[in-house]
């Protein structure tokens, strides 16, 4: 449809100014959309292609600024100075001259667009500007179509993507880096919430959007956004209305992102509203630093209204070339305005184009322009759009610009793959009448520091928290103490603190005669006294007073805005932390099991309790066995283990049981005997130590007995389990431990606990340890069984991201460190309780299973000693009593040999050696005599029968 519209429409019927007058929409949005439409239409309505190729002596560049602004005035002077310097050196462009034409957009997007069209009618190869991001979006479409690079150092909208606007180049760091620096500063000072005030235009709006993202990375938030009409249309009434809303907010950290005219108006109104006093924090983007640099000294009324403000300024490293330019600035500006960093970027932008053009010429390229052939047949032309031409070398020139690598007034000038400068950085300035002082630097390389970024570039990057540093700051109101960054809303309205209206455990928290008291209340009052500021509050009971309230509902009342906080015995558990913030726990808490117990009464036979009967029996048996084995091993060598049978039996018994006290008098002389005795004495040592420890426990610790040993017993059984009404124990048992709800019995008071446990209505009660300890102090028939099976604590609840919760946590830690928290605990909860012992105090009998390893080792040692001893005796006996010595035909030879072996073993070793030969001779003689008699009888028989 656009092809059928006469070109005259661009100048008359489709005048954007007329459209704006009748549009109810935002004027900035309408202006942008219509200028984009106008640019697209005019680009399509180009005449017949006419192409030329030449190398002109004068290369034309355009510049679009609003000359009534500070940056417009400074940029105009700097650009002209750069043009003069480039043209003064014939080697730069090979004798050609730059011709930079200036156009004043006068705060008007439409006039800026018209100026761009005029430049493009005259074969302009590049444009410096525009000054605003709104116009940058419009002209970028035109530049993309006509292949003319746009270079801007003031249109720093971080959303101007090179993918969408390939011919738009930001020659100064865009606002994304400045917003990152602000987020780092907010995090450095420990603030959690900020309020933003900004002009409702593309650049400011998108900058605040980036700030929100950067703050979120630091776990901070933008709590309120106050939008003002775009500069310079904001009025004092507009500013007053927004600042009054800001004044009623809780946060006191304010980020102001706008332009100089609106920004100074904001401070003027803020001063009148009392928003520049102690407690406020004002962080201002770099527009204020341009005012300070270019309009120094400031008028008294402006200077007084910005005391204590922190502002940013683009950091440019010191160099001789920069100092020389600053020295000649007064001359070239004729004292009309001071130099600020944007003047340096304007100067460098001209040199970026000059270097790119020099490379362009060195590459042998020509300055050729051609018209668009899309509408070559159009005849109705009201303005000379046919003069608009495409710069055929624009792509090559853009590439040369993006590959720039030079040193300018602003330092190293080059563009990365994302078109960002290599190391964007800022100076941090603190305004102090009548001027300002530098409190540090920020760079994306090292974060906040008091050392210049250039020195840090030579070191490894370090963004750790401990490495972030700034000098001291003088804040609004003249104080050097860091503001806490927030106040209570509604100018000191009392905090509505919900407290549970309990009917049980009155010592923990209760309400009597309209007064709230108890352990938790005393902890809260002690903590709130340590805060460095006054906190007005009032307690509001929660619950009907007939049964304990549900604590999840109490915490949820904070989330719904009914309460500003909750104070009481509130366990910090998962489902509650999802809807509120909790302080540091002021008491440890965890679920435990309480069950009835049977007391084991002391008796005359209590000394037998340490061991089970089986353990006693096995121990006694080993005493006898070891004694007998040692007797066997020592009998042949040791005189103390010899004698009449009665004496030897007594010796075995005495030696065995005297080893229990290490009081045995008999010495062991054999190697095997000593080995067995050493191992046995080690076993006796372990048994004695264990017996002593167990007996001590039995005689000194009250013994309790119960079939329930902990939560695992309850889980595997089918018994009923009691819990306190309102506690999180019910959900935990049902949802986490999968105990059926029909097994859970609600109990409302300690008295109900005792009745239910005594009657067997429930097998056990599961509750938090502080309640249980208080319950056991009055009920000695019950005890804690097993260990805690959850770990948590009690804390005070506050709304999410509430700064007071952090301060209260610090106060609770202070109470814990100075001992005050323990004193409060002893005052309310500690008593000489009879039932404070838990299952871990119980002493069980020692069983054989605990010692079978020792007995096994000792048994193996005894067995091996006997085997070795037996083998040794058999070998010695065989050597001295060979089988040939016994009559081979005697039926009693085996019994005789066994009897001889036993006598050999029973005899003392030195005696047996003497008797061996005698016995051997006796046996031989007996054998000879017996054989001789047999032979004589045989001879006599033969004679008789013969």
CSV table of C-alpha atoms in Angstrom, one decimal, residues 329-717:
chain,number,residue,atom,x,y,z
A,329,UNK,CA,40.3,23.5,26.0
A,330,UNK,CA,39.8,26.9,27.6
A,331,UNK,CA,41.2,28.5,24.5
A,332,UNK,CA,39.1,26.5,22.0
A,333,UNK,CA,35.9,26.8,24.1
A,334,UNK,CA,36.6,30.5,24.9
A,335,UNK,CA,35.7,29.7,28.5
A,336,UNK,CA,32.0,29.0,27.6
A,337,UNK,CA,31.9,25.6,29.2
A,338,UNK,CA,34.1,23.1,31.0
A,339,UNK,CA,35.4,19.8,29.5
A,340,UNK,CA,33.7,16.5,30.5
A,341,UNK,CA,34.5,13.0,29.3
A,342,UNK,CA,31.9,13.2,26.5
A,343,UNK,CA,34.0,15.9,24.9
A,344,UNK,CA,36.9,13.4,24.9
A,345,UNK,CA,34.7,10.7,23.3
A,346,UNK,CA,33.5,13.2,20.7
A,347,UNK,CA,37.1,14.1,19.8
A,348,UNK,CA,38.0,10.4,19.6
A,349,UNK,CA,34.9,9.6,17.5
A,350,UNK,CA,36.1,12.0,14.8
A,351,UNK,CA,39.6,10.3,14.8
A,352,UNK,CA,38.0,6.8,14.6
A,353,UNK,CA,36.3,7.9,11.4
A,354,UNK,CA,39.5,9.5,10.1
A,355,UNK,CA,41.6,6.3,10.7
A,356,UNK,CA,38.9,4.2,9.1
A,357,UNK,CA,38.8,6.6,6.1
A,358,UNK,CA,42.6,6.4,5.8
A,359,UNK,CA,42.5,2.6,5.7
A,360,UNK,CA,39.6,2.9,3.3
A,361,UNK,CA,41.7,4.9,0.9
A,362,UNK,CA,44.7,2.7,1.4
A,363,UNK,CA,42.6,-0.2,0.3
A,364,UNK,CA,42.0,1.5,-3.0
A,365,UNK,CA,38.3,2.0,-2.5
A,366,UNK,CA,36.3,4.8,-4.1
A,367,UNK,CA,33.6,7.1,-2.7
A,368,UNK,CA,30.7,6.0,-4.9
A,369,UNK,CA,27.0,6.5,-4.3
A,370,UNK,CA,23.9,5.1,-6.0
A,371,UNK,CA,20.2,5.6,-5.9
A,372,UNK,CA,17.7,3.0,-5.0
A,373,UNK,CA,15.8,1.5,-8.0
A,374,UNK,CA,12.8,0.3,-6.1
A,375,UNK,CA,10.5,3.1,-7.3
A,376,UNK,CA,12.2,4.4,-10.4
A,377,UNK,CA,8.8,5.1,-12.0
A,378,UNK,CA,7.5,7.5,-9.3
A,379,UNK,CA,6.9,11.0,-10.7
A,380,UNK,CA,5.1,12.8,-7.9
A,381,UNK,CA,7.9,14.2,-5.8
A,382,UNK,CA,7.3,17.1,-3.3
A,383,UNK,CA,10.8,17.0,-1.8
A,384,UNK,CA,14.1,16.0,-3.4
A,385,UNK,CA,14.3,12.4,-2.1
A,386,UNK,CA,16.0,11.4,-5.3
A,387,UNK,CA,19.1,13.0,-3.9
A,388,UNK,CA,19.3,10.4,-1.2
A,389,UNK,CA,21.9,7.8,-2.1
A,390,UNK,CA,23.4,4.6,-1.0
A,391,UNK,CA,27.1,4.7,0.0
A,392,UNK,CA,28.5,1.8,-1.8
A,393,UNK,CA,31.6,1.7,0.4
A,394,UNK,CA,29.6,1.9,3.6
A,395,UNK,CA,30.1,-1.8,4.5
A,396,UNK,CA,33.9,-1.5,4.0
A,397,UNK,CA,34.0,1.7,6.0
A,398,UNK,CA,32.0,0.1,8.8
A,399,UNK,CA,34.4,-2.8,9.0
A,400,UNK,CA,37.3,-0.4,9.2
A,401,UNK,CA,35.6,1.4,12.0
A,402,UNK,CA,35.0,-1.8,14.0
A,403,UNK,CA,38.7,-2.8,13.5
A,404,UNK,CA,40.0,0.4,14.9
A,405,UNK,CA,42.9,0.0,17.2
A,406,UNK,CA,44.3,3.3,18.3
A,407,UNK,CA,45.1,5.3,21.4
A,408,UNK,CA,43.0,8.4,21.8
A,409,UNK,CA,42.2,10.9,24.6
A,410,UNK,CA,40.0,8.3,26.3
A,411,UNK,CA,42.7,5.6,26.2
A,412,UNK,CA,42.8,2.5,24.0
A,413,UNK,CA,40.1,2.6,21.4
A,414,UNK,CA,39.0,-0.7,19.9
A,415,UNK,CA,35.9,-2.8,19.7
A,416,UNK,CA,35.4,-6.4,20.6
A,417,UNK,CA,33.2,-9.0,18.9
A,418,UNK,CA,30.2,-7.5,20.8
A,419,UNK,CA,31.4,-3.9,20.0
A,420,UNK,CA,32.2,-3.3,23.7
A,421,UNK,CA,35.3,-1.4,24.7
A,422,UNK,CA,38.0,-3.7,26.2
A,423,UNK,CA,37.8,-2.5,29.8
A,424,UNK,CA,35.0,-0.1,30.5
A,425,UNK,CA,35.5,1.8,33.8
A,426,UNK,CA,34.1,4.6,35.9
A,427,UNK,CA,35.3,7.1,38.5
A,428,UNK,CA,33.1,7.2,41.6
A,429,UNK,CA,32.6,10.8,42.9
A,430,UNK,CA,31.1,11.9,46.2
A,431,UNK,CA,29.7,15.4,46.1
A,432,UNK,CA,30.9,17.6,49.0
A,433,UNK,CA,30.4,21.3,48.9
A,434,UNK,CA,31.6,23.2,47.1
A,435,UNK,CA,33.0,20.4,44.8
A,436,UNK,CA,33.5,16.7,44.9
A,437,UNK,CA,36.1,14.1,45.8
A,438,UNK,CA,36.9,10.7,44.2
A,439,UNK,CA,36.1,7.7,46.5
A,440,UNK,CA,37.3,5.0,44.1
A,441,UNK,CA,36.9,3.3,40.7
A,442,UNK,CA,34.9,0.6,39.1
A,443,UNK,CA,35.9,-1.5,36.2
A,444,UNK,CA,34.4,-4.7,34.7
A,445,UNK,CA,37.8,-6.2,35.3
A,446,UNK,CA,38.2,-5.8,39.0
A,447,UNK,CA,35.0,-4.3,40.4
A,448,UNK,CA,35.3,-1.6,43.1
A,449,UNK,CA,38.8,-0.5,44.1
A,450,UNK,CA,40.7,2.5,45.3
A,451,UNK,CA,43.5,1.7,42.8
A,452,UNK,CA,43.3,3.0,39.2
A,453,UNK,CA,42.1,0.4,36.8
A,454,UNK,CA,45.3,0.7,34.7
A,455,UNK,CA,47.4,-0.7,37.6
A,456,UNK,CA,44.9,-3.5,38.1
A,457,UNK,CA,45.0,-4.6,34.5
A,458,UNK,CA,48.6,-5.8,35.0
A,459,UNK,CA,47.4,-8.2,37.8
A,460,UNK,CA,45.1,-11.2,37.7
A,461,UNK,CA,41.5,-10.3,37.9
A,462,UNK,CA,40.0,-10.5,41.4
A,463,UNK,CA,36.3,-9.8,41.9
A,464,UNK,CA,36.2,-11.4,45.4
A,465,UNK,CA,34.2,-9.6,48.1
A,466,UNK,CA,37.3,-9.0,50.2
A,467,UNK,CA,39.0,-7.3,47.3
A,468,UNK,CA,36.3,-4.7,46.8
A,469,UNK,CA,37.3,-1.4,48.4
A,470,UNK,CA,36.1,2.3,48.5
A,471,UNK,CA,37.2,5.3,50.4
A,472,UNK,CA,34.9,6.7,53.1
A,473,UNK,CA,31.8,8.5,51.9
A,474,UNK,CA,30.1,11.6,53.2
A,475,UNK,CA,26.3,10.9,53.0
A,476,UNK,CA,23.4,13.3,52.8
A,477,UNK,CA,23.1,15.1,56.1
A,478,UNK,CA,26.8,15.3,56.5
A,479,UNK,CA,27.2,12.0,58.2
A,480,UNK,CA,30.0,9.5,57.5
A,481,UNK,CA,28.1,6.6,59.1
A,482,UNK,CA,26.7,4.3,56.4
A,483,UNK,CA,22.9,4.6,56.2
A,484,UNK,CA,21.0,1.4,56.8
A,485,UNK,CA,19.1,2.1,53.6
A,486,UNK,CA,15.6,1.7,54.8
A,487,UNK,CA,13.1,3.0,57.3
A,488,UNK,CA,9.7,1.8,58.6
A,489,UNK,CA,6.8,2.6,56.3
A,490,UNK,CA,4.3,5.3,56.9
A,491,UNK,CA,6.7,7.4,58.8
A,492,UNK,CA,7.2,5.2,61.8
A,493,UNK,CA,3.9,3.3,62.0
A,494,UNK,CA,4.2,0.6,64.7
A,495,UNK,CA,5.1,-2.9,63.6
A,496,UNK,CA,2.2,-5.3,63.9
A,497,UNK,CA,3.8,-8.3,65.5
A,498,UNK,CA,1.7,-11.5,65.7
A,499,UNK,CA,2.3,-13.7,68.8
A,500,UNK,CA,0.7,-17.2,69.3
A,501,UNK,CA,-1.9,-17.2,72.0
A,502,UNK,CA,-0.9,-20.5,73.5
A,503,UNK,CA,-2.9,-22.5,76.1
A,504,UNK,CA,0.1,-24.7,77.1
A,505,UNK,CA,3.7,-24.2,78.0
A,506,UNK,CA,3.0,-20.8,79.4
A,507,UNK,CA,6.7,-20.3,80.3
A,508,UNK,CA,7.6,-20.2,76.6
A,509,UNK,CA,5.0,-17.5,75.6
A,510,UNK,CA,1.7,-16.5,77.2
A,511,UNK,CA,-0.7,-13.6,77.6
A,512,UNK,CA,-1.7,-12.6,81.1
A,513,UNK,CA,-3.8,-9.5,81.9
A,514,UNK,CA,-3.3,-8.1,78.4
A,515,UNK,CA,0.5,-8.5,78.7
A,516,UNK,CA,2.5,-10.8,76.5
A,517,UNK,CA,5.4,-12.5,78.4
A,518,UNK,CA,7.6,-15.6,78.3
A,519,UNK,CA,10.9,-16.9,77.2
A,520,UNK,CA,10.4,-15.9,73.5
A,521,UNK,CA,9.3,-12.4,74.4
A,522,UNK,CA,12.3,-11.8,76.6
A,523,UNK,CA,14.6,-12.9,73.8
A,524,UNK,CA,12.8,-10.5,71.3
A,525,UNK,CA,13.0,-7.6,73.7
A,526,UNK,CA,16.6,-8.1,74.5
A,527,UNK,CA,17.5,-8.4,70.8
A,528,UNK,CA,15.5,-5.3,69.7
A,529,UNK,CA,17.3,-3.2,72.3
A,530,UNK,CA,20.6,-3.9,70.5
A,531,UNK,CA,19.3,-2.5,67.2
A,532,UNK,CA,21.0,0.9,66.3
A,533,UNK,CA,17.6,2.5,65.7
A,534,UNK,CA,14.2,2.7,67.4
A,535,UNK,CA,11.6,0.1,66.4
A,536,UNK,CA,8.0,1.0,67.3
A,537,UNK,CA,5.9,-2.2,67.7
A,538,UNK,CA,2.8,-3.7,69.2
A,539,UNK,CA,2.0,-7.4,70.0
A,540,UNK,CA,-1.2,-8.8,68.5
A,541,UNK,CA,-2.3,-12.2,69.9
A,542,UNK,CA,-3.1,-14.9,67.3
A,543,UNK,CA,-5.4,-17.7,68.2
A,544,UNK,CA,-8.7,-18.2,70.0
A,545,UNK,CA,-7.2,-19.0,73.4
A,546,UNK,CA,-8.8,-22.4,73.6
A,547,UNK,CA,-6.3,-24.4,71.7
A,548,UNK,CA,-2.8,-23.7,70.3
A,549,UNK,CA,-2.9,-21.9,66.9
A,550,UNK,CA,-1.5,-23.4,63.8
A,551,UNK,CA,1.9,-21.8,63.3
A,552,UNK,CA,1.9,-22.1,59.5
A,553,UNK,CA,-1.2,-19.9,59.5
A,554,UNK,CA,0.6,-17.4,61.7
A,555,UNK,CA,3.5,-17.1,59.4
A,556,UNK,CA,1.2,-16.9,56.4
A,557,UNK,CA,-0.4,-13.9,57.9
A,558,UNK,CA,2.9,-12.1,57.4
A,559,UNK,CA,2.8,-13.0,53.7
A,560,UNK,CA,-0.7,-11.7,53.4
A,561,UNK,CA,0.1,-8.4,55.1
A,562,UNK,CA,-1.9,-8.8,58.3
A,563,UNK,CA,1.2,-8.9,60.4
A,564,UNK,CA,4.6,-7.2,59.9
A,565,UNK,CA,6.4,-9.9,61.9
A,566,UNK,CA,5.7,-13.0,64.1
A,567,UNK,CA,7.4,-13.6,67.4
A,568,UNK,CA,7.2,-16.8,69.4
A,569,UNK,CA,8.2,-20.5,69.4
A,570,UNK,CA,8.2,-20.7,65.6
A,571,UNK,CA,10.2,-23.6,64.3
A,572,UNK,CA,12.2,-22.8,61.1
A,573,UNK,CA,11.0,-25.4,58.7
A,574,UNK,CA,10.9,-25.6,54.9
A,575,UNK,CA,7.2,-24.8,54.2
A,576,UNK,CA,7.5,-21.7,56.4
A,577,UNK,CA,10.8,-20.4,54.9
A,578,UNK,CA,9.1,-20.4,51.5
A,579,UNK,CA,6.8,-17.6,52.6
A,580,UNK,CA,8.8,-15.6,55.1
A,581,UNK,CA,12.4,-14.8,56.2
A,582,UNK,CA,13.6,-16.0,59.6
A,583,UNK,CA,16.2,-14.6,61.9
A,584,UNK,CA,19.1,-16.6,63.3
A,585,UNK,CA,17.7,-19.4,65.6
A,586,UNK,CA,17.8,-18.3,69.2
A,587,UNK,CA,17.3,-21.9,70.5
A,588,UNK,CA,18.0,-25.3,69.0
A,589,UNK,CA,15.1,-27.5,68.4
A,590,UNK,CA,14.4,-30.9,66.9
A,591,UNK,CA,11.8,-33.6,67.2
A,592,UNK,CA,12.3,-36.3,69.8
A,593,UNK,CA,10.3,-39.3,71.1
A,594,UNK,CA,8.9,-39.4,74.6
A,595,UNK,CA,7.7,-42.7,76.1
A,596,UNK,CA,6.9,-44.3,79.5
A,597,UNK,CA,9.8,-46.0,81.2
A,598,UNK,CA,10.2,-48.6,83.9
A,599,UNK,CA,12.8,-47.9,86.5
A,600,UNK,CA,15.3,-50.7,87.3
A,601,UNK,CA,15.5,-50.8,91.1
A,602,UNK,CA,18.9,-51.4,92.7
A,603,UNK,CA,19.5,-54.7,94.5
A,604,UNK,CA,22.1,-56.7,96.4
A,605,UNK,CA,23.1,-58.4,93.2
A,606,UNK,CA,23.6,-55.2,91.2
A,607,UNK,CA,27.3,-56.1,90.8
A,608,UNK,CA,26.3,-58.9,88.4
A,609,UNK,CA,24.4,-56.6,86.0
A,610,UNK,CA,27.4,-55.5,83.9
A,611,UNK,CA,27.6,-58.9,82.2
A,612,UNK,CA,24.9,-61.2,80.9
A,613,UNK,CA,24.7,-64.7,82.4
A,614,UNK,CA,26.3,-66.1,79.2
A,615,UNK,CA,29.1,-63.6,79.5
A,616,UNK,CA,29.7,-64.6,83.1
A,617,UNK,CA,29.8,-68.3,82.2
A,618,UNK,CA,32.1,-68.0,79.3
A,619,UNK,CA,34.5,-65.8,81.2
A,620,UNK,CA,34.6,-68.2,84.1
A,621,UNK,CA,35.2,-71.1,81.8
A,622,UNK,CA,38.1,-69.3,80.1
A,623,UNK,CA,39.6,-68.6,83.5
A,624,UNK,CA,39.7,-72.4,84.2
A,625,UNK,CA,40.7,-73.4,80.8
A,626,UNK,CA,43.6,-70.9,80.6
A,627,UNK,CA,44.7,-72.0,84.1
A,628,UNK,CA,44.8,-75.6,83.1
A,629,UNK,CA,46.6,-75.0,79.9
A,630,UNK,CA,49.3,-72.9,81.6
A,631,UNK,CA,49.7,-75.8,84.2
A,632,UNK,CA,50.2,-78.3,81.4
A,633,UNK,CA,52.7,-76.1,79.6
A,634,UNK,CA,54.7,-75.4,82.9
A,635,UNK,CA,54.3,-78.7,84.7
A,636,UNK,CA,57.6,-80.4,83.4
A,637,UNK,CA,59.8,-77.3,83.8
A,638,UNK,CA,58.3,-75.2,86.6
A,639,UNK,CA,58.6,-76.4,90.2
A,640,UNK,CA,55.8,-74.2,91.3
A,641,UNK,CA,53.4,-76.2,89.1
A,642,UNK,CA,54.5,-79.6,90.6
A,643,UNK,CA,53.6,-81.5,93.7
A,644,UNK,CA,50.8,-83.7,95.0
A,645,UNK,CA,47.6,-83.7,93.0
A,646,UNK,CA,45.7,-81.8,95.6
A,647,UNK,CA,48.3,-79.1,95.6
A,648,UNK,CA,48.3,-78.9,91.8
A,649,UNK,CA,44.5,-78.5,91.6
A,650,UNK,CA,44.7,-75.6,94.1
A,651,UNK,CA,47.5,-74.1,92.1
A,652,UNK,CA,45.5,-74.2,88.9
A,653,UNK,CA,42.4,-72.5,90.5
A,654,UNK,CA,44.5,-69.9,92.4
A,655,UNK,CA,46.6,-69.1,89.3
A,656,UNK,CA,43.5,-68.8,87.1
A,657,UNK,CA,41.5,-66.4,89.2
A,658,UNK,CA,44.4,-64.4,90.5
A,659,UNK,CA,45.1,-63.3,86.9
A,660,UNK,CA,41.8,-61.4,87.2
A,661,UNK,CA,43.6,-58.9,89.4
A,662,UNK,CA,47.0,-59.4,88.0
A,663,UNK,CA,48.0,-60.8,91.4
A,664,UNK,CA,49.3,-64.3,90.4
A,665,UNK,CA,52.6,-65.2,92.2
A,666,UNK,CA,53.6,-68.2,90.1
A,667,UNK,CA,56.2,-67.5,87.4
A,668,UNK,CA,56.0,-68.9,84.0
A,669,UNK,CA,59.3,-70.2,82.5
A,670,UNK,CA,58.2,-71.9,79.3
A,671,UNK,CA,57.9,-69.9,76.1
A,672,UNK,CA,54.5,-71.3,75.3
A,673,UNK,CA,53.2,-70.7,78.8
A,674,UNK,CA,54.3,-67.1,78.7
A,675,UNK,CA,52.8,-66.5,75.2
A,676,UNK,CA,49.4,-67.9,76.4
A,677,UNK,CA,49.6,-65.8,79.6
A,678,UNK,CA,50.4,-62.6,77.8
A,679,UNK,CA,47.4,-62.9,75.5
A,680,UNK,CA,45.1,-63.9,78.4
A,681,UNK,CA,46.2,-60.9,80.6
A,682,UNK,CA,45.3,-58.6,77.7
A,683,UNK,CA,41.8,-60.2,77.5
A,684,UNK,CA,41.5,-59.8,81.3
A,685,UNK,CA,42.5,-56.1,81.0
A,686,UNK,CA,39.7,-55.4,78.5
A,687,UNK,CA,37.1,-57.4,80.6
A,688,UNK,CA,38.1,-55.6,83.8
A,689,UNK,CA,37.9,-52.1,82.2
A,690,UNK,CA,34.5,-52.9,80.6
A,691,UNK,CA,33.1,-54.3,83.8
A,692,UNK,CA,34.3,-51.3,85.9
A,693,UNK,CA,32.8,-48.8,83.4
A,694,UNK,CA,29.5,-50.6,83.2
A,695,UNK,CA,29.2,-51.1,87.0
A,696,UNK,CA,29.9,-47.4,87.5
A,697,UNK,CA,27.2,-46.5,85.1
A,698,UNK,CA,24.8,-48.9,86.8
A,699,UNK,CA,25.5,-47.5,90.3
A,700,UNK,CA,25.5,-43.8,89.4
A,701,UNK,CA,23.0,-43.4,86.5
A,702,UNK,CA,19.3,-44.0,86.9
A,703,UNK,CA,18.3,-47.0,84.8
A,704,UNK,CA,15.2,-46.9,82.6
A,705,UNK,CA,13.6,-49.6,80.5
A,706,UNK,CA,11.2,-49.2,77.6
A,707,UNK,CA,10.3,-51.3,74.5
A,708,UNK,CA,10.5,-48.1,72.4
A,709,UNK,CA,14.1,-47.1,71.6
A,710,UNK,CA,13.5,-44.3,69.1
A,711,UNK,CA,11.6,-43.1,66.1
A,712,UNK,CA,12.5,-46.3,64.1
A,713,UNK,CA,10.6,-48.4,66.6
A,714,UNK,CA,7.5,-46.3,66.1
A,715,UNK,CA,7.7,-46.3,62.4
A,716,UNK,CA,7.8,-50.1,62.2
A,717,UNK,CA,5.1,-50.6,64.8
